[in-house]
XYZ file of C-alpha atoms in Angstrom:
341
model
C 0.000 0.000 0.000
C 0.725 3.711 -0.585
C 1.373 5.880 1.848
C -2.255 7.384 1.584
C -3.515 4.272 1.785
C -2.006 3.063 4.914
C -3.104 6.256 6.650
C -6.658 6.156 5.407
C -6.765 2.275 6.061
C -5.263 3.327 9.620
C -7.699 5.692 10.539
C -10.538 3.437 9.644
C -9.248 0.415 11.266
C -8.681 3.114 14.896
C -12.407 4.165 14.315
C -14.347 1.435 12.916
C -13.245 -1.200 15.065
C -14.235 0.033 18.675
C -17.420 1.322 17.361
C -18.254 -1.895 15.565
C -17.229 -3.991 19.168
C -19.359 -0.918 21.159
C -22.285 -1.886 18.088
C -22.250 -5.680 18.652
C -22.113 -5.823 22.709
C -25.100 -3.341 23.211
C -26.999 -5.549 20.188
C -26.560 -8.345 21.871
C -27.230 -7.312 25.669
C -30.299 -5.779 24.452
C -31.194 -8.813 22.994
C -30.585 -11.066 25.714
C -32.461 -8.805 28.046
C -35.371 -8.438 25.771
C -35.172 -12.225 25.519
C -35.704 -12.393 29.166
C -38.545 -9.981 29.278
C -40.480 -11.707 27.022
C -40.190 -15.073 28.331
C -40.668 -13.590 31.126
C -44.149 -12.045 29.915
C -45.030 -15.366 27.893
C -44.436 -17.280 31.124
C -46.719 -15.086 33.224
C -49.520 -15.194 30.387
C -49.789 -18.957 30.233
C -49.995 -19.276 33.913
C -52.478 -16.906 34.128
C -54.177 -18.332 31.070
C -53.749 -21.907 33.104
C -54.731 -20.673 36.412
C -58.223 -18.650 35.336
C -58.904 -22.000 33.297
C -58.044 -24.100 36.597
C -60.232 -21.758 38.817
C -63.358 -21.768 36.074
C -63.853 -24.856 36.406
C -63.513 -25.152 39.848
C -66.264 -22.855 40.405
C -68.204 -24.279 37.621
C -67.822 -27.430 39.529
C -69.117 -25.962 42.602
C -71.860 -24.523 41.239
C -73.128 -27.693 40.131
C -72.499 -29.025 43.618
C -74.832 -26.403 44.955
C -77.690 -27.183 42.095
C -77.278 -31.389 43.476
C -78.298 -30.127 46.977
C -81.119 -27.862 45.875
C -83.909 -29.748 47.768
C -86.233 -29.397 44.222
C -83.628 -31.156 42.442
C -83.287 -33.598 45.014
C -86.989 -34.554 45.583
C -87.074 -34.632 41.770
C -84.445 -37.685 41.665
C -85.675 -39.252 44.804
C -89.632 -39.988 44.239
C -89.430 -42.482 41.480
C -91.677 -41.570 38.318
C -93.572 -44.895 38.386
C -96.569 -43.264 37.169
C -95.286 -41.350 34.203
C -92.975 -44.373 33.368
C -96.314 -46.509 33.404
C -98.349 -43.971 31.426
C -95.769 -43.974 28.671
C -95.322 -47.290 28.568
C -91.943 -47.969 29.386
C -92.145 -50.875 32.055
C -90.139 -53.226 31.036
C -88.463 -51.925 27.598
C -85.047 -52.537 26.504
C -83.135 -49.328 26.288
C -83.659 -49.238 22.293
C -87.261 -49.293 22.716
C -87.372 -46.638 25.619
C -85.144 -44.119 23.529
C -87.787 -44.731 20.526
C -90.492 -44.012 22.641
C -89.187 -40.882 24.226
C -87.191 -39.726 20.602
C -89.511 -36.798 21.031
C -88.683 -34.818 23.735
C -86.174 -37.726 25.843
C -87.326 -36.234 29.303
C -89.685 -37.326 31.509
C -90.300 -33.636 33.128
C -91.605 -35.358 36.117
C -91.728 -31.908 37.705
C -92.701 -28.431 35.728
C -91.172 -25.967 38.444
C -87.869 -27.391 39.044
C -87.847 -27.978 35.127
C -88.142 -23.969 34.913
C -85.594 -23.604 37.468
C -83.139 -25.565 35.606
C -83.847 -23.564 32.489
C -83.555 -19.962 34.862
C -80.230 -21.444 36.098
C -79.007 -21.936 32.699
C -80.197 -18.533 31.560
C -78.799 -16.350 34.983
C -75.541 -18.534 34.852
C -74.211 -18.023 31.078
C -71.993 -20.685 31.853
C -73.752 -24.133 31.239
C -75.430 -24.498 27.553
C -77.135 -27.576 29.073
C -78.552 -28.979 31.906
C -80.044 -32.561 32.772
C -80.910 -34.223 35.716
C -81.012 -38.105 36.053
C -81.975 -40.733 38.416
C -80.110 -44.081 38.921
C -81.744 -45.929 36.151
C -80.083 -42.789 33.962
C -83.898 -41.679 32.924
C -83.931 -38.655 32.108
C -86.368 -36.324 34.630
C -85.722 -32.904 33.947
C -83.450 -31.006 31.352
C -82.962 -27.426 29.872
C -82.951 -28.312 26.121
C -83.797 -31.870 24.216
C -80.815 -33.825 25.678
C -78.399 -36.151 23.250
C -80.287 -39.644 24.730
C -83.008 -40.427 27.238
C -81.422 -43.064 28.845
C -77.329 -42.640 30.076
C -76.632 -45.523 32.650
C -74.150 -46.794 30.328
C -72.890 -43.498 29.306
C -68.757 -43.177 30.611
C -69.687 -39.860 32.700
C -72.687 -41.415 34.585
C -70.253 -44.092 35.452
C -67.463 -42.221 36.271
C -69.750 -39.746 38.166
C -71.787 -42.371 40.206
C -67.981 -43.854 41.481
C -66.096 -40.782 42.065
C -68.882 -38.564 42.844
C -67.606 -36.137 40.744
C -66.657 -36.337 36.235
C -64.803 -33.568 34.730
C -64.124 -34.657 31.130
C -61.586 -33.591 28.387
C -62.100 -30.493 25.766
C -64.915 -32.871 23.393
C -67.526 -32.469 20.942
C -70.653 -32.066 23.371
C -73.364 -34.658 23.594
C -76.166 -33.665 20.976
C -74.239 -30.103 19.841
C -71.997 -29.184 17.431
C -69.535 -27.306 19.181
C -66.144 -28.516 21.805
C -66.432 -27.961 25.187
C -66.990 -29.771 28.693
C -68.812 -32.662 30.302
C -69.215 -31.927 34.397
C -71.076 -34.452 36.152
C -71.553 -34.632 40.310
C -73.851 -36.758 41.980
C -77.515 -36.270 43.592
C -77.342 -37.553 47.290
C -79.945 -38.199 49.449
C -79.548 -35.642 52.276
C -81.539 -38.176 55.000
C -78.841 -40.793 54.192
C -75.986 -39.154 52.225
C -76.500 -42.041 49.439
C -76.826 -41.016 45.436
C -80.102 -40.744 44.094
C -79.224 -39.690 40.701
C -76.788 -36.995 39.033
C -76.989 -33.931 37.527
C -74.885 -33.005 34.373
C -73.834 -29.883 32.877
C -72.171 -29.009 29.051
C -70.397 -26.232 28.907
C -68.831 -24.571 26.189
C -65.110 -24.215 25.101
C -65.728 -20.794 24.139
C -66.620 -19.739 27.155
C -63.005 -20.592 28.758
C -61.365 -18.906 25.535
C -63.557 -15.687 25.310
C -61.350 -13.915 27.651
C -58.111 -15.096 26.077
C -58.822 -13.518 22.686
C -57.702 -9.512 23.913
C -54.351 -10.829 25.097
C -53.786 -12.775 21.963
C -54.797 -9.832 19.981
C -51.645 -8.214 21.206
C -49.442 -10.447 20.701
C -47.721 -9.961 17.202
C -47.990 -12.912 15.199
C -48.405 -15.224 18.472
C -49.551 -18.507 19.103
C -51.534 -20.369 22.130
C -51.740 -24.273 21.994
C -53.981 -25.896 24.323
C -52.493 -29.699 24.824
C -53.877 -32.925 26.934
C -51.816 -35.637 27.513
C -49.403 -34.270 24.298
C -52.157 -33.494 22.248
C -52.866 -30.338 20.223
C -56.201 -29.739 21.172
C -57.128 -26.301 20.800
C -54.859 -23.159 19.185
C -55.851 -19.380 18.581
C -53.394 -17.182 16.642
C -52.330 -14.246 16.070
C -51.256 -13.942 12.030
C -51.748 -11.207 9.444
C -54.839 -11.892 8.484
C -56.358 -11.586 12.049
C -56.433 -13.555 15.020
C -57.841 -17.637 14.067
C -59.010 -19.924 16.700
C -59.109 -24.182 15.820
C -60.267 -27.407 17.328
C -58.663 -30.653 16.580
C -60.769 -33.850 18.149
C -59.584 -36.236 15.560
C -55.970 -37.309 14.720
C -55.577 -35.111 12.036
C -53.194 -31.632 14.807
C -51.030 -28.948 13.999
C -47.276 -29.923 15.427
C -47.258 -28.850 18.977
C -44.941 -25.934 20.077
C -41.059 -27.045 20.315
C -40.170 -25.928 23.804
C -36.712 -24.400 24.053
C -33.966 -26.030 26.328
C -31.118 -25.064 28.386
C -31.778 -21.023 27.280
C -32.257 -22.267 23.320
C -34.922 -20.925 21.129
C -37.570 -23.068 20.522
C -39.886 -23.140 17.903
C -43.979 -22.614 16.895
C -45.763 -25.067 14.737
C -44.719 -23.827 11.349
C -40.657 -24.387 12.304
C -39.930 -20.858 13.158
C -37.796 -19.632 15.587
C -39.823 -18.413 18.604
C -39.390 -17.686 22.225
C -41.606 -20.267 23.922
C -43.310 -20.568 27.657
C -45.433 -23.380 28.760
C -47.773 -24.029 31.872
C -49.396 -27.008 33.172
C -52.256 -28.088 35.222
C -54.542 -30.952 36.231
C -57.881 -30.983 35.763
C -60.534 -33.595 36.652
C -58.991 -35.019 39.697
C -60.595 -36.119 42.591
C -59.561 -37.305 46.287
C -60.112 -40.879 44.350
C -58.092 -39.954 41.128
C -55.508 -37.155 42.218
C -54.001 -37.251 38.602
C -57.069 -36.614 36.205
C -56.557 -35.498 32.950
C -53.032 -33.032 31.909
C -53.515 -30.084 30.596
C -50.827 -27.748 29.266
C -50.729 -24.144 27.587
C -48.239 -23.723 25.305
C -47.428 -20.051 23.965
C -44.697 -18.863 21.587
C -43.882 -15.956 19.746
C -41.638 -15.903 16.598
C -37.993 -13.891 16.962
C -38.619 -12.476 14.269
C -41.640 -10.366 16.571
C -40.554 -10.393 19.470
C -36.918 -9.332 18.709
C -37.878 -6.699 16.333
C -36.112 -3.689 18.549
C -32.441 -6.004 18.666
C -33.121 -5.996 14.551
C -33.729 -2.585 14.127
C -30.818 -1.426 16.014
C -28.990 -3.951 13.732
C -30.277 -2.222 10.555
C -29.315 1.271 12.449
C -25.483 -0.210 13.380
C -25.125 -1.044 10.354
C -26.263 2.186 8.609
C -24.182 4.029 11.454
C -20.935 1.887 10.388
C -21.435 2.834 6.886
C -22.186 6.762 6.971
C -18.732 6.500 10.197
C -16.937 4.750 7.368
C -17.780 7.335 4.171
C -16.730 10.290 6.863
C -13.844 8.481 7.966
C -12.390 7.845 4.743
C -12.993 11.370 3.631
C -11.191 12.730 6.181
C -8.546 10.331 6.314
C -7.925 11.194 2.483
C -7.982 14.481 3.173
C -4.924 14.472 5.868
C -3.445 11.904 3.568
C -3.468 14.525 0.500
C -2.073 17.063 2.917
C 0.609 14.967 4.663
C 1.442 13.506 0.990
């Protein structure tokens, strides 16, 4: 090199250098800070997501509890209906022939005011689309809406129900509707001997755990919520440019569940992409009998490429900075040089 050269490549190398190092450690402190922060925020989200889910259906549990020791309710399952079972003639009919006879309406209503306060219940709470009340032969005896079968003695949540007193089921298609949601069952007990008399069941719908959910995912650039049981992909809302989309997957056919990162590693959302990723699990369904029930897990993750928009920016500004340092620095460099020359 020339003379003028050296010095211009000098003063480049004594400028560029420690502002390029300077560049690079603040790029990549902010990122690992903004990393934190928003696994940090993704983290709280799905526990709160996991804990108002947790303490719905708690309370929705509870308040079917309270409707199976409503004395109405209970007289209804305790008199037997042996005179509106006779009058339709159902003595002695196989269960076929019973459901045939009572296609029409599948309820006995062997009472008319506790039948209106099971539809006033359903109304005032918002919670439960459906109500039915059953007696140990699984007759139906009162319900809110034409229920999905008149007889359910053999149905898994009368059975599960009648043994463990109490049947939370898994995110399903609900009996006799077309939409996902949840089966809770709790027995009827006779409050003179503290035996069951019959059970009470309530449908409720998945929307009305995800309604709330929907504002927080609205925020959330280009963000994705997976609701998993037992490994599953069961439910996912996300956030994409065309708006926010919300699916249901009961059959085989899932979307790939959320890679979790490990050890501090990215991880990755269903479509492969590099995403900062927070998970949170919790049980639901178990009872003093069954402490494990059914596992539940919200996954959340958000793609780099959002979340660590500021770290790319002041990228795209470093390296604009280095350039316009360079041009200046070279221009002055070749100006000493021409004078020193």
């Amino acid at each position: 090199l020339t003379l003028r050269g050296k010095l211009i490549a000098a003063f480049l190398f004594l400028a560029l250098i420690p502002m390029i190092a300077l560049i690079g450690i603040v790029i990549l402190q902010t990122q690992g800070e903004l990393t934190d922060l928003v696994t940090s925020n993704l983290h709280d989200q799905t526990t709160r997501f996991a804990e108002n889910i947790e303490d719905a259906i708690s309370q929705l549990s509870k308040d079917l509890g309270g409707l199976a020791v409503n004395p109405s309710i209970e007289q209804m399952v305790v008199i037997r209906p042996t005179n509106i079972v006779r009058e339709k003639g159902l003595d002695g009919k196989s269960i076929g022939e019973m459901e045939e006879i009572m296609a029409e309406t599948r309820n006995l209503e062997t009472n008319t005011r506790t039948q209106e306060f099971l539809q006033t219940t359903v109304a005032d709470f918002r919670s439960f689309s459906e109500l039915i009340v059953v007696n140990l032969d699984g007759m139906v005896l009162g319900a809110t809406s034409r229920p999905d079968r008149f007889i359910h003695v053999e149905e898994p949540w009368f059975q599960t129900a009648l043994e463990q007193g109490i049947y939370i089921s898994d995110v399903q298609l609900l009996p006799g509707q077309e939409e996902p949601g949840l089966v809770i069952a709790t027995v009827i007990n006779r409050s003179s001997t503290g035996r069951p008399a019959g059970l009470i069941r309530g449908l409720i719908p998945l929307g009305y755990f995800t309604t709330s959910l929907v504002p927080i995912m609205n925020r959330m650039e280009h963000g994705e919520l997976q609701l998993l049981i037992d490994g599953e992909v069961i439910a996912t809302m996300e956030n994409s440019p065309s708006g926010l989309s919300t699916g249901v997957y009961l059959t085989n056919e899932r979307p790939t569940p959320i890679a979790l990162g490990q050890d501090g590693a990215y991880g990755q959302n269903s479509q492969g992409q590099e995403a900062i990723t927070a998970f949170s699990g919790l049980h639901i369904g178990g009872t003093e009998a069954d402490s494990e029930g059914v596992r539940w897990e919200f996954r959340i993750a958000q793609p780099t490429a959002s979340a660590l928009g500021l770290t790319q920016r002041l990228t795209r500004v470093g390296l604009i900075g280095t350039l316009v340092t360079a041009l200046l620095v070279a221009t002055v460099a070749l100006l000493l040089a021409n004078n020193i020359a």
